[in-house]
Amino acid sequence: MPMRTLPQLAASTFVHCLEVLPPRGHNPSRIVERLQALPPNVVHFLNIADSPMARPRMSPTILASVLRATTGLDAIVHLTVRDRNRIALESDILGAKAVGIRHHLAVSGDPVQFSDRAAAKPVKDMSVPDLIRLCVEMGQVVGAVFDPLPGVRTAELRKLERKIAAGAAFIITQPIFSPDVLADMSPLMTAHAVPVIVGVLPLYSAAHANYLHNNVPGISIQESIRRRMVNADDAVREGISIARGLVLAARQLRFHGVCVMPPFGHYELAGPILTPSESPADRNGDSS
């Protein structure tokens, strides 16, 4: 029996996604081992990135196929308009359908100036709404990204309206680090009749928090959160505590789920963040 799509699952369950970074090489065995070590039933979907920071990594579609065979987990595969023209994008979607992948996340892709391939040039043959329409036309379930930072929120909301009009069936936010930002964003998100999944990036150290805040586009970490990491006796445990607080806030504010984005391949962090009661929970707080 086919698994439910993310929007179908989100109608009754608080959805747990786990972002996976493909390897720089051709061997995914380390990722497979770490995901297989997670507690059972803690994750509903893997969310597989497409060469983030414009640095080449294993094809997310190939990795999704491998992980589905080895872990049984369905995947949301990112597609970027940065790297492919419409011919290549359509080809990738056909390949995804052939191996049973139904979900995509349409993204613009990080700028090529972050790449370690100096000669690389962006393609951008299609806009993100164009790509969303293509995915829908080809029978896929496609999501969109939303950046909740106050400084860009008005422009992002306009973009989001175009993405939803094009057919986006769910939203995943950029990482959020404060429940206050979630509470501020909540009324804006409930205006859209699609599930909203909150991005949660566990902080690993004070240096990690400062680097993200100062160097990564689309990420802003409140000073109070960075101070918590500086003052923590155990920075990893403090990062888990902050992330668990965000998961609880997302549930209380009636968001539809979270996407945990572990740093440095530490997928084991998903367990303590997502399983305070040992199993995924529905949106009313009962076990699913």
PDB file of C-alpha atoms in Angstrom:
ATOM      1  CA  MET A   1       0.000   0.000   0.000  1.00  0.00           C
ATOM      2  CA  PRO A   2       1.514   3.378  -0.945  1.00  0.00           C
ATOM      3  CA  MET A   3       2.660   5.602   1.915  1.00  0.00           C
ATOM      4  CA  ARG A   4       0.678   8.768   2.512  1.00  0.00           C
ATOM      5  CA  THR A   5       1.986  11.974   1.008  1.00  0.00           C
ATOM      6  CA  LEU A   6       3.234  14.677   3.335  1.00  0.00           C
ATOM      7  CA  PRO A   7       0.048  16.789   3.034  1.00  0.00           C
ATOM      8  CA  GLN A   8      -2.082  13.689   3.686  1.00  0.00           C
ATOM      9  CA  LEU A   9      -0.011  12.759   6.748  1.00  0.00           C
ATOM     10  CA  ALA A  10       0.020  16.330   8.068  1.00  0.00           C
ATOM     11  CA  ALA A  11      -3.781  16.344   8.187  1.00  0.00           C
ATOM     12  CA  SER A  12      -3.642  14.093  11.260  1.00  0.00           C
ATOM     13  CA  THR A  13      -0.018  13.821  12.400  1.00  0.00           C
ATOM     14  CA  PHE A  14       2.735  16.173  13.518  1.00  0.00           C
ATOM     15  CA  VAL A  15       5.238  15.394  10.768  1.00  0.00           C
ATOM     16  CA  HIS A  16       8.904  14.680  11.486  1.00  0.00           C
ATOM     17  CA  CYS A  17      11.358  15.304   8.657  1.00  0.00           C
ATOM     18  CA  LEU A  18      15.125  14.836   8.824  1.00  0.00           C
ATOM     19  CA  GLU A  19      17.399  16.716   6.449  1.00  0.00           C
ATOM     20  CA  VAL A  20      20.164  14.586   4.938  1.00  0.00           C
ATOM     21  CA  LEU A  21      23.289  15.955   3.300  1.00  0.00           C
ATOM     22  CA  PRO A  22      24.540  13.713   0.458  1.00  0.00           C
ATOM     23  CA  PRO A  23      28.212  12.695   0.639  1.00  0.00           C
ATOM     24  CA  ARG A  24      30.923  14.441  -1.357  1.00  0.00           C
ATOM     25  CA  GLY A  25      31.945  11.045  -2.720  1.00  0.00           C
ATOM     26  CA  HIS A  26      30.119   8.040  -4.136  1.00  0.00           C
ATOM     27  CA  ASN A  27      29.789   5.944  -0.952  1.00  0.00           C
ATOM     28  CA  PRO A  28      26.691   6.583   1.214  1.00  0.00           C
ATOM     29  CA  SER A  29      27.355   3.726   3.681  1.00  0.00           C
ATOM     30  CA  ARG A  30      28.132   6.015   6.628  1.00  0.00           C
ATOM     31  CA  ILE A  31      24.842   7.864   6.181  1.00  0.00           C
ATOM     32  CA  VAL A  32      22.962   4.572   5.848  1.00  0.00           C
ATOM     33  CA  GLU A  33      24.504   3.261   9.097  1.00  0.00           C
ATOM     34  CA  ARG A  34      23.644   6.406  11.042  1.00  0.00           C
ATOM     35  CA  LEU A  35      20.068   6.495   9.815  1.00  0.00           C
ATOM     36  CA  GLN A  36      19.571   2.797  10.523  1.00  0.00           C
ATOM     37  CA  ALA A  37      20.743   3.457  14.111  1.00  0.00           C
ATOM     38  CA  LEU A  38      17.915   5.928  14.782  1.00  0.00           C
ATOM     39  CA  PRO A  39      15.062   4.821  17.045  1.00  0.00           C
ATOM     40  CA  PRO A  40      12.257   3.170  15.034  1.00  0.00           C
ATOM     41  CA  ASN A  41       9.429   5.344  13.718  1.00  0.00           C
ATOM     42  CA  VAL A  42      11.069   8.614  14.772  1.00  0.00           C
ATOM     43  CA  VAL A  43      11.192  10.078  11.245  1.00  0.00           C
ATOM     44  CA  HIS A  44       8.433  10.226   8.630  1.00  0.00           C
ATOM     45  CA  PHE A  45      10.391  11.738   5.718  1.00  0.00           C
ATOM     46  CA  LEU A  46      13.997  12.308   4.779  1.00  0.00           C
ATOM     47  CA  ASN A  47      14.633  15.735   3.242  1.00  0.00           C
ATOM     48  CA  ILE A  48      17.601  15.369   0.891  1.00  0.00           C
ATOM     49  CA  ALA A  49      19.606  18.434  -0.120  1.00  0.00           C
ATOM     50  CA  ASP A  50      20.851  19.171  -3.639  1.00  0.00           C
ATOM     51  CA  SER A  51      24.527  20.270  -3.571  1.00  0.00           C
ATOM     52  CA  PRO A  52      24.139  22.931  -0.849  1.00  0.00           C
ATOM     53  CA  MET A  53      26.616  25.830  -0.828  1.00  0.00           C
ATOM     54  CA  ALA A  54      26.935  25.093  -4.575  1.00  0.00           C
ATOM     55  CA  ARG A  55      29.447  22.316  -3.862  1.00  0.00           C
ATOM     56  CA  PRO A  56      28.952  19.061  -5.772  1.00  0.00           C
ATOM     57  CA  ARG A  57      27.636  16.077  -3.855  1.00  0.00           C
ATOM     58  CA  MET A  58      26.012  12.754  -4.713  1.00  0.00           C
ATOM     59  CA  SER A  59      22.779  13.059  -6.664  1.00  0.00           C
ATOM     60  CA  PRO A  60      19.951  13.477  -4.131  1.00  0.00           C
ATOM     61  CA  THR A  61      17.689  11.278  -6.266  1.00  0.00           C
ATOM     62  CA  ILE A  62      20.187   8.419  -6.235  1.00  0.00           C
ATOM     63  CA  LEU A  63      20.739   8.817  -2.500  1.00  0.00           C
ATOM     64  CA  ALA A  64      16.973   8.887  -1.886  1.00  0.00           C
ATOM     65  CA  SER A  65      16.617   5.621  -3.783  1.00  0.00           C
ATOM     66  CA  VAL A  66      19.424   4.000  -1.756  1.00  0.00           C
ATOM     67  CA  LEU A  67      18.001   5.215   1.553  1.00  0.00           C
ATOM     68  CA  ARG A  68      14.490   4.092   0.687  1.00  0.00           C
ATOM     69  CA  ALA A  69      15.822   0.599  -0.014  1.00  0.00           C
ATOM     70  CA  THR A  70      17.936   0.455   3.164  1.00  0.00           C
ATOM     71  CA  THR A  71      15.777   2.341   5.701  1.00  0.00           C
ATOM     72  CA  GLY A  72      12.268   2.146   4.224  1.00  0.00           C
ATOM     73  CA  LEU A  73      11.885   5.926   4.555  1.00  0.00           C
ATOM     74  CA  ASP A  74      10.276   8.063   1.882  1.00  0.00           C
ATOM     75  CA  ALA A  75      12.207  11.143   0.771  1.00  0.00           C
ATOM     76  CA  ILE A  76      11.676  14.731  -0.270  1.00  0.00           C
ATOM     77  CA  VAL A  77      14.281  15.417  -2.945  1.00  0.00           C
ATOM     78  CA  HIS A  78      15.449  18.980  -3.481  1.00  0.00           C
ATOM     79  CA  LEU A  79      15.562  20.330  -7.028  1.00  0.00           C
ATOM     80  CA  THR A  80      17.500  23.542  -7.695  1.00  0.00           C
ATOM     81  CA  VAL A  81      17.035  25.864 -10.646  1.00  0.00           C
ATOM     82  CA  ARG A  82      20.638  26.990 -10.139  1.00  0.00           C
ATOM     83  CA  ASP A  83      22.219  23.998 -11.860  1.00  0.00           C
ATOM     84  CA  ARG A  84      19.844  22.658 -14.515  1.00  0.00           C
ATOM     85  CA  ASN A  85      17.812  23.843 -17.447  1.00  0.00           C
ATOM     86  CA  ARG A  86      14.243  22.669 -17.921  1.00  0.00           C
ATOM     87  CA  ILE A  87      15.337  19.630 -19.960  1.00  0.00           C
ATOM     88  CA  ALA A  88      17.586  18.365 -17.174  1.00  0.00           C
ATOM     89  CA  LEU A  89      14.985  19.139 -14.500  1.00  0.00           C
ATOM     90  CA  GLU A  90      12.294  17.208 -16.344  1.00  0.00           C
ATOM     91  CA  SER A  91      14.735  14.332 -16.770  1.00  0.00           C
ATOM     92  CA  ASP A  92      15.457  14.323 -13.019  1.00  0.00           C
ATOM     93  CA  ILE A  93      11.742  14.275 -12.204  1.00  0.00           C
ATOM     94  CA  LEU A  94      11.195  11.323 -14.533  1.00  0.00           C
ATOM     95  CA  GLY A  95      14.050   9.483 -12.835  1.00  0.00           C
ATOM     96  CA  ALA A  96      12.595  10.213  -9.411  1.00  0.00           C
ATOM     97  CA  LYS A  97       9.195   8.851 -10.481  1.00  0.00           C
ATOM     98  CA  ALA A  98      10.853   5.707 -11.832  1.00  0.00           C
ATOM     99  CA  VAL A  99      12.329   4.836  -8.420  1.00  0.00           C
ATOM    100  CA  GLY A 100       9.182   5.713  -6.477  1.00  0.00           C
ATOM    101  CA  ILE A 101      10.076   9.199  -5.248  1.00  0.00           C
ATOM    102  CA  ARG A 102       6.959  11.368  -5.132  1.00  0.00           C
ATOM    103  CA  HIS A 103       8.095  14.471  -3.223  1.00  0.00           C
ATOM    104  CA  HIS A 104      10.289  17.379  -4.268  1.00  0.00           C
ATOM    105  CA  LEU A 105      11.305  20.678  -2.710  1.00  0.00           C
ATOM    106  CA  ALA A 106      11.745  23.395  -5.350  1.00  0.00           C
ATOM    107  CA  VAL A 107      14.593  25.730  -4.419  1.00  0.00           C
ATOM    108  CA  SER A 108      16.715  28.361  -6.099  1.00  0.00           C
ATOM    109  CA  GLY A 109      19.990  26.959  -4.696  1.00  0.00           C
ATOM    110  CA  ASP A 110      22.801  28.679  -2.801  1.00  0.00           C
ATOM    111  CA  PRO A 111      24.752  31.235  -4.884  1.00  0.00           C
ATOM    112  CA  VAL A 112      27.662  29.863  -6.890  1.00  0.00           C
ATOM    113  CA  GLN A 113      30.107  32.238  -5.196  1.00  0.00           C
ATOM    114  CA  PHE A 114      30.044  29.792  -2.269  1.00  0.00           C
ATOM    115  CA  SER A 115      31.197  26.980  -4.551  1.00  0.00           C
ATOM    116  CA  ASP A 116      34.622  25.382  -4.532  1.00  0.00           C
ATOM    117  CA  ARG A 117      34.308  25.071  -8.314  1.00  0.00           C
ATOM    118  CA  ALA A 118      35.501  28.475  -9.470  1.00  0.00           C
ATOM    119  CA  ALA A 119      34.446  27.983 -13.088  1.00  0.00           C
ATOM    120  CA  ALA A 120      30.839  27.103 -12.219  1.00  0.00           C
ATOM    121  CA  LYS A 121      28.088  29.314 -13.581  1.00  0.00           C
ATOM    122  CA  PRO A 122      24.407  29.345 -12.595  1.00  0.00           C
ATOM    123  CA  VAL A 123      21.807  28.176 -15.123  1.00  0.00           C
ATOM    124  CA  LYS A 124      18.472  29.456 -13.784  1.00  0.00           C
ATOM    125  CA  ASP A 125      16.584  28.581 -16.953  1.00  0.00           C
ATOM    126  CA  MET A 126      13.390  28.378 -14.875  1.00  0.00           C
ATOM    127  CA  SER A 127      12.057  30.283 -11.897  1.00  0.00           C
ATOM    128  CA  VAL A 128      11.073  28.398  -8.744  1.00  0.00           C
ATOM    129  CA  PRO A 129       7.329  28.836  -9.507  1.00  0.00           C
ATOM    130  CA  ASP A 130       8.032  27.478 -13.023  1.00  0.00           C
ATOM    131  CA  LEU A 131       9.673  24.417 -11.467  1.00  0.00           C
ATOM    132  CA  ILE A 132       6.767  23.942  -9.074  1.00  0.00           C
ATOM    133  CA  ARG A 133       4.332  23.983 -12.003  1.00  0.00           C
ATOM    134  CA  LEU A 134       6.497  21.441 -13.849  1.00  0.00           C
ATOM    135  CA  CYS A 135       6.512  19.089 -10.841  1.00  0.00           C
ATOM    136  CA  VAL A 136       2.728  19.349 -10.498  1.00  0.00           C
ATOM    137  CA  GLU A 137       2.202  18.739 -14.219  1.00  0.00           C
ATOM    138  CA  MET A 138       4.333  15.594 -13.905  1.00  0.00           C
ATOM    139  CA  GLY A 139       2.294  14.287 -10.981  1.00  0.00           C
ATOM    140  CA  GLN A 140       4.703  14.999  -8.144  1.00  0.00           C
ATOM    141  CA  VAL A 141       4.039  16.487  -4.700  1.00  0.00           C
ATOM    142  CA  VAL A 142       6.159  19.611  -4.455  1.00  0.00           C
ATOM    143  CA  GLY A 143       6.989  21.961  -1.602  1.00  0.00           C
ATOM    144  CA  ALA A 144       8.460  25.432  -1.280  1.00  0.00           C
ATOM    145  CA  VAL A 145      10.853  27.188   1.092  1.00  0.00           C
ATOM    146  CA  PHE A 146      10.002  30.215   3.241  1.00  0.00           C
ATOM    147  CA  ASP A 147      12.482  32.536   4.982  1.00  0.00           C
ATOM    148  CA  PRO A 148      10.854  33.946   8.147  1.00  0.00           C
ATOM    149  CA  LEU A 149      13.477  36.592   8.995  1.00  0.00           C
ATOM    150  CA  PRO A 150      11.713  39.903   9.730  1.00  0.00           C
ATOM    151  CA  GLY A 151      13.927  41.880   7.347  1.00  0.00           C
ATOM    152  CA  VAL A 152      12.856  39.853   4.298  1.00  0.00           C
ATOM    153  CA  ARG A 153       9.480  38.551   5.438  1.00  0.00           C
ATOM    154  CA  THR A 154       7.293  40.884   3.356  1.00  0.00           C
ATOM    155  CA  ALA A 155       9.141  40.010   0.148  1.00  0.00           C
ATOM    156  CA  GLU A 156       9.190  36.323   1.103  1.00  0.00           C
ATOM    157  CA  LEU A 157       5.437  36.297   1.663  1.00  0.00           C
ATOM    158  CA  ARG A 158       4.905  37.688  -1.844  1.00  0.00           C
ATOM    159  CA  LYS A 159       7.163  34.978  -3.242  1.00  0.00           C
ATOM    160  CA  LEU A 160       5.343  32.365  -1.185  1.00  0.00           C
ATOM    161  CA  GLU A 161       1.973  33.405  -2.596  1.00  0.00           C
ATOM    162  CA  ARG A 162       3.342  32.872  -6.111  1.00  0.00           C
ATOM    163  CA  LYS A 163       4.751  29.475  -5.146  1.00  0.00           C
ATOM    164  CA  ILE A 164       1.454  28.320  -3.647  1.00  0.00           C
ATOM    165  CA  ALA A 165      -0.458  29.639  -6.659  1.00  0.00           C
ATOM    166  CA  ALA A 166       1.895  27.559  -8.834  1.00  0.00           C
ATOM    167  CA  GLY A 167       0.941  24.428  -6.888  1.00  0.00           C
ATOM    168  CA  ALA A 168       3.231  24.131  -3.844  1.00  0.00           C
ATOM    169  CA  ALA A 169       1.547  21.612  -1.528  1.00  0.00           C
ATOM    170  CA  PHE A 170       3.653  22.197   1.602  1.00  0.00           C
ATOM    171  CA  ILE A 171       6.131  24.691   3.053  1.00  0.00           C
ATOM    172  CA  ILE A 172       9.440  24.112   4.845  1.00  0.00           C
ATOM    173  CA  THR A 173      10.904  27.145   6.596  1.00  0.00           C
ATOM    174  CA  GLN A 174      14.518  28.130   6.855  1.00  0.00           C
ATOM    175  CA  PRO A 175      15.939  27.285  10.305  1.00  0.00           C
ATOM    176  CA  ILE A 176      14.295  29.081  13.212  1.00  0.00           C
ATOM    177  CA  PHE A 177      16.025  29.390  16.580  1.00  0.00           C
ATOM    178  CA  SER A 178      13.563  31.267  18.793  1.00  0.00           C
ATOM    179  CA  PRO A 179       9.990  30.411  19.840  1.00  0.00           C
ATOM    180  CA  ASP A 180       9.283  34.155  19.672  1.00  0.00           C
ATOM    181  CA  VAL A 181       9.963  34.129  15.921  1.00  0.00           C
ATOM    182  CA  LEU A 182       7.617  31.151  15.585  1.00  0.00           C
ATOM    183  CA  ALA A 183       4.877  32.913  17.508  1.00  0.00           C
ATOM    184  CA  ASP A 184       5.313  36.052  15.395  1.00  0.00           C
ATOM    185  CA  MET A 185       5.159  34.012  12.194  1.00  0.00           C
ATOM    186  CA  SER A 186       2.233  31.772  13.135  1.00  0.00           C
ATOM    187  CA  PRO A 187      -0.655  34.079  12.077  1.00  0.00           C
ATOM    188  CA  LEU A 188       0.985  34.618   8.677  1.00  0.00           C
ATOM    189  CA  MET A 189       1.305  30.893   8.059  1.00  0.00           C
ATOM    190  CA  THR A 190      -2.233  29.919   9.045  1.00  0.00           C
ATOM    191  CA  ALA A 191      -3.504  32.127   6.221  1.00  0.00           C
ATOM    192  CA  HIS A 192      -2.239  29.508   3.745  1.00  0.00           C
ATOM    193  CA  ALA A 193      -4.105  26.234   3.304  1.00  0.00           C
ATOM    194  CA  VAL A 194      -0.962  24.097   3.036  1.00  0.00           C
ATOM    195  CA  PRO A 195       1.055  22.350   5.766  1.00  0.00           C
ATOM    196  CA  VAL A 196       3.922  24.380   7.243  1.00  0.00           C
ATOM    197  CA  ILE A 197       6.985  22.454   8.446  1.00  0.00           C
ATOM    198  CA  VAL A 198       9.344  24.383  10.745  1.00  0.00           C
ATOM    199  CA  GLY A 199      13.095  24.136  10.108  1.00  0.00           C
ATOM    200  CA  VAL A 200      15.046  23.273  13.294  1.00  0.00           C
ATOM    201  CA  LEU A 201      18.863  23.297  13.138  1.00  0.00           C
ATOM    202  CA  PRO A 202      20.454  21.967  16.348  1.00  0.00           C
ATOM    203  CA  LEU A 203      23.390  24.111  17.436  1.00  0.00           C
ATOM    204  CA  TYR A 204      26.550  22.125  18.183  1.00  0.00           C
ATOM    205  CA  SER A 205      28.809  24.701  19.834  1.00  0.00           C
ATOM    206  CA  ALA A 206      29.139  28.428  20.440  1.00  0.00           C
ATOM    207  CA  ALA A 207      31.492  28.635  17.455  1.00  0.00           C
ATOM    208  CA  HIS A 208      28.930  26.846  15.285  1.00  0.00           C
ATOM    209  CA  ALA A 209      26.208  29.304  16.340  1.00  0.00           C
ATOM    210  CA  ASN A 210      28.418  32.309  15.620  1.00  0.00           C
ATOM    211  CA  TYR A 211      29.484  30.955  12.243  1.00  0.00           C
ATOM    212  CA  LEU A 212      25.884  30.357  11.159  1.00  0.00           C
ATOM    213  CA  HIS A 213      24.822  33.803  12.354  1.00  0.00           C
ATOM    214  CA  ASN A 214      27.677  35.658  10.673  1.00  0.00           C
ATOM    215  CA  ASN A 215      28.345  33.672   7.500  1.00  0.00           C
ATOM    216  CA  VAL A 216      25.316  31.740   6.258  1.00  0.00           C
ATOM    217  CA  PRO A 217      22.683  33.586   4.182  1.00  0.00           C
ATOM    218  CA  GLY A 218      19.143  33.285   5.514  1.00  0.00           C
ATOM    219  CA  ILE A 219      20.184  32.453   9.084  1.00  0.00           C
ATOM    220  CA  SER A 220      19.966  34.835  12.020  1.00  0.00           C
ATOM    221  CA  ILE A 221      20.407  33.575  15.585  1.00  0.00           C
ATOM    222  CA  GLN A 222      19.204  35.763  18.429  1.00  0.00           C
ATOM    223  CA  GLU A 223      21.880  37.007  20.821  1.00  0.00           C
ATOM    224  CA  SER A 224      20.147  35.303  23.759  1.00  0.00           C
ATOM    225  CA  ILE A 225      20.426  31.929  21.997  1.00  0.00           C
ATOM    226  CA  ARG A 226      24.088  32.486  21.151  1.00  0.00           C
ATOM    227  CA  ARG A 227      24.713  33.479  24.774  1.00  0.00           C
ATOM    228  CA  ARG A 228      23.118  30.226  25.944  1.00  0.00           C
ATOM    229  CA  MET A 229      25.589  28.299  23.812  1.00  0.00           C
ATOM    230  CA  VAL A 230      28.538  30.316  25.140  1.00  0.00           C
ATOM    231  CA  ASN A 231      27.512  29.755  28.769  1.00  0.00           C
ATOM    232  CA  ALA A 232      26.567  26.084  28.411  1.00  0.00           C
ATOM    233  CA  ASP A 233      28.549  23.460  30.318  1.00  0.00           C
ATOM    234  CA  ASP A 234      27.642  20.955  27.601  1.00  0.00           C
ATOM    235  CA  ALA A 235      27.091  22.765  24.289  1.00  0.00           C
ATOM    236  CA  VAL A 236      25.694  19.746  22.432  1.00  0.00           C
ATOM    237  CA  ARG A 237      23.148  19.077  25.174  1.00  0.00           C
ATOM    238  CA  GLU A 238      22.216  22.768  25.213  1.00  0.00           C
ATOM    239  CA  GLY A 239      21.711  22.717  21.441  1.00  0.00           C
ATOM    240  CA  ILE A 240      19.419  19.706  21.823  1.00  0.00           C
ATOM    241  CA  SER A 241      17.477  21.516  24.560  1.00  0.00           C
ATOM    242  CA  ILE A 242      16.998  24.591  22.358  1.00  0.00           C
ATOM    243  CA  ALA A 243      15.849  22.391  19.464  1.00  0.00           C
ATOM    244  CA  ARG A 244      13.398  20.464  21.659  1.00  0.00           C
ATOM    245  CA  GLY A 245      11.948  23.754  22.866  1.00  0.00           C
ATOM    246  CA  LEU A 246      11.330  24.757  19.260  1.00  0.00           C
ATOM    247  CA  VAL A 247       9.646  21.434  18.483  1.00  0.00           C
ATOM    248  CA  LEU A 248       7.341  21.925  21.478  1.00  0.00           C
ATOM    249  CA  ALA A 249       6.574  25.516  20.429  1.00  0.00           C
ATOM    250  CA  ALA A 250       5.823  24.420  16.866  1.00  0.00           C
ATOM    251  CA  ARG A 251       3.330  21.848  18.185  1.00  0.00           C
ATOM    252  CA  GLN A 252       1.678  24.319  20.552  1.00  0.00           C
ATOM    253  CA  LEU A 253       1.343  26.934  17.800  1.00  0.00           C
ATOM    254  CA  ARG A 254      -0.337  24.382  15.524  1.00  0.00           C
ATOM    255  CA  PHE A 255       2.331  24.140  12.876  1.00  0.00           C
ATOM    256  CA  HIS A 256       2.204  20.859  10.968  1.00  0.00           C
ATOM    257  CA  GLY A 257       5.632  19.457  11.749  1.00  0.00           C
ATOM    258  CA  VAL A 258       9.362  20.072  11.987  1.00  0.00           C
ATOM    259  CA  CYS A 259      12.369  19.377   9.801  1.00  0.00           C
ATOM    260  CA  VAL A 260      15.470  18.694  11.879  1.00  0.00           C
ATOM    261  CA  MET A 261      18.638  19.774  10.058  1.00  0.00           C
ATOM    262  CA  PRO A 262      21.548  18.127  11.918  1.00  0.00           C
ATOM    263  CA  PRO A 263      24.974  19.770  11.604  1.00  0.00           C
ATOM    264  CA  PHE A 264      28.074  17.887  10.435  1.00  0.00           C
ATOM    265  CA  GLY A 265      26.174  14.666   9.717  1.00  0.00           C
ATOM    266  CA  HIS A 266      25.141  14.150  13.350  1.00  0.00           C
ATOM    267  CA  TYR A 267      21.886  12.390  12.509  1.00  0.00           C
ATOM    268  CA  GLU A 268      21.883  10.796  15.956  1.00  0.00           C
ATOM    269  CA  LEU A 269      20.690  14.170  17.318  1.00  0.00           C
ATOM    270  CA  ALA A 270      17.274  13.513  15.770  1.00  0.00           C
ATOM    271  CA  GLY A 271      16.533  10.865  18.403  1.00  0.00           C
ATOM    272  CA  PRO A 272      16.658  13.029  21.554  1.00  0.00           C
ATOM    273  CA  ILE A 273      15.119  15.997  19.738  1.00  0.00           C
ATOM    274  CA  LEU A 274      12.140  14.156  18.271  1.00  0.00           C
ATOM    275  CA  THR A 275      11.484  11.376  20.789  1.00  0.00           C
ATOM    276  CA  PRO A 276      10.913  12.827  24.264  1.00  0.00           C
ATOM    277  CA  SER A 277       8.091  10.266  24.531  1.00  0.00           C
ATOM    278  CA  GLU A 278       9.759   7.665  22.277  1.00  0.00           C
ATOM    279  CA  SER A 279       7.480   8.033  19.243  1.00  0.00           C
ATOM    280  CA  PRO A 280       6.219  10.603  16.757  1.00  0.00           C
ATOM    281  CA  ALA A 281       3.131  12.413  18.035  1.00  0.00           C
ATOM    282  CA  ASP A 282       0.075  13.734  16.355  1.00  0.00           C
ATOM    283  CA  ARG A 283      -0.901  17.382  16.316  1.00  0.00           C
ATOM    284  CA  ASN A 284      -3.072  17.050  19.425  1.00  0.00           C
ATOM    285  CA  GLY A 285      -0.218  15.687  21.495  1.00  0.00           C
ATOM    286  CA  ASP A 286      -1.181  11.993  21.417  1.00  0.00           C
ATOM    287  CA  SER A 287       1.068   9.292  20.039  1.00  0.00           C
ATOM    288  CA  SER A 288       0.422   8.417  16.420  1.00  0.00           C
TER     289      SER A 288
END
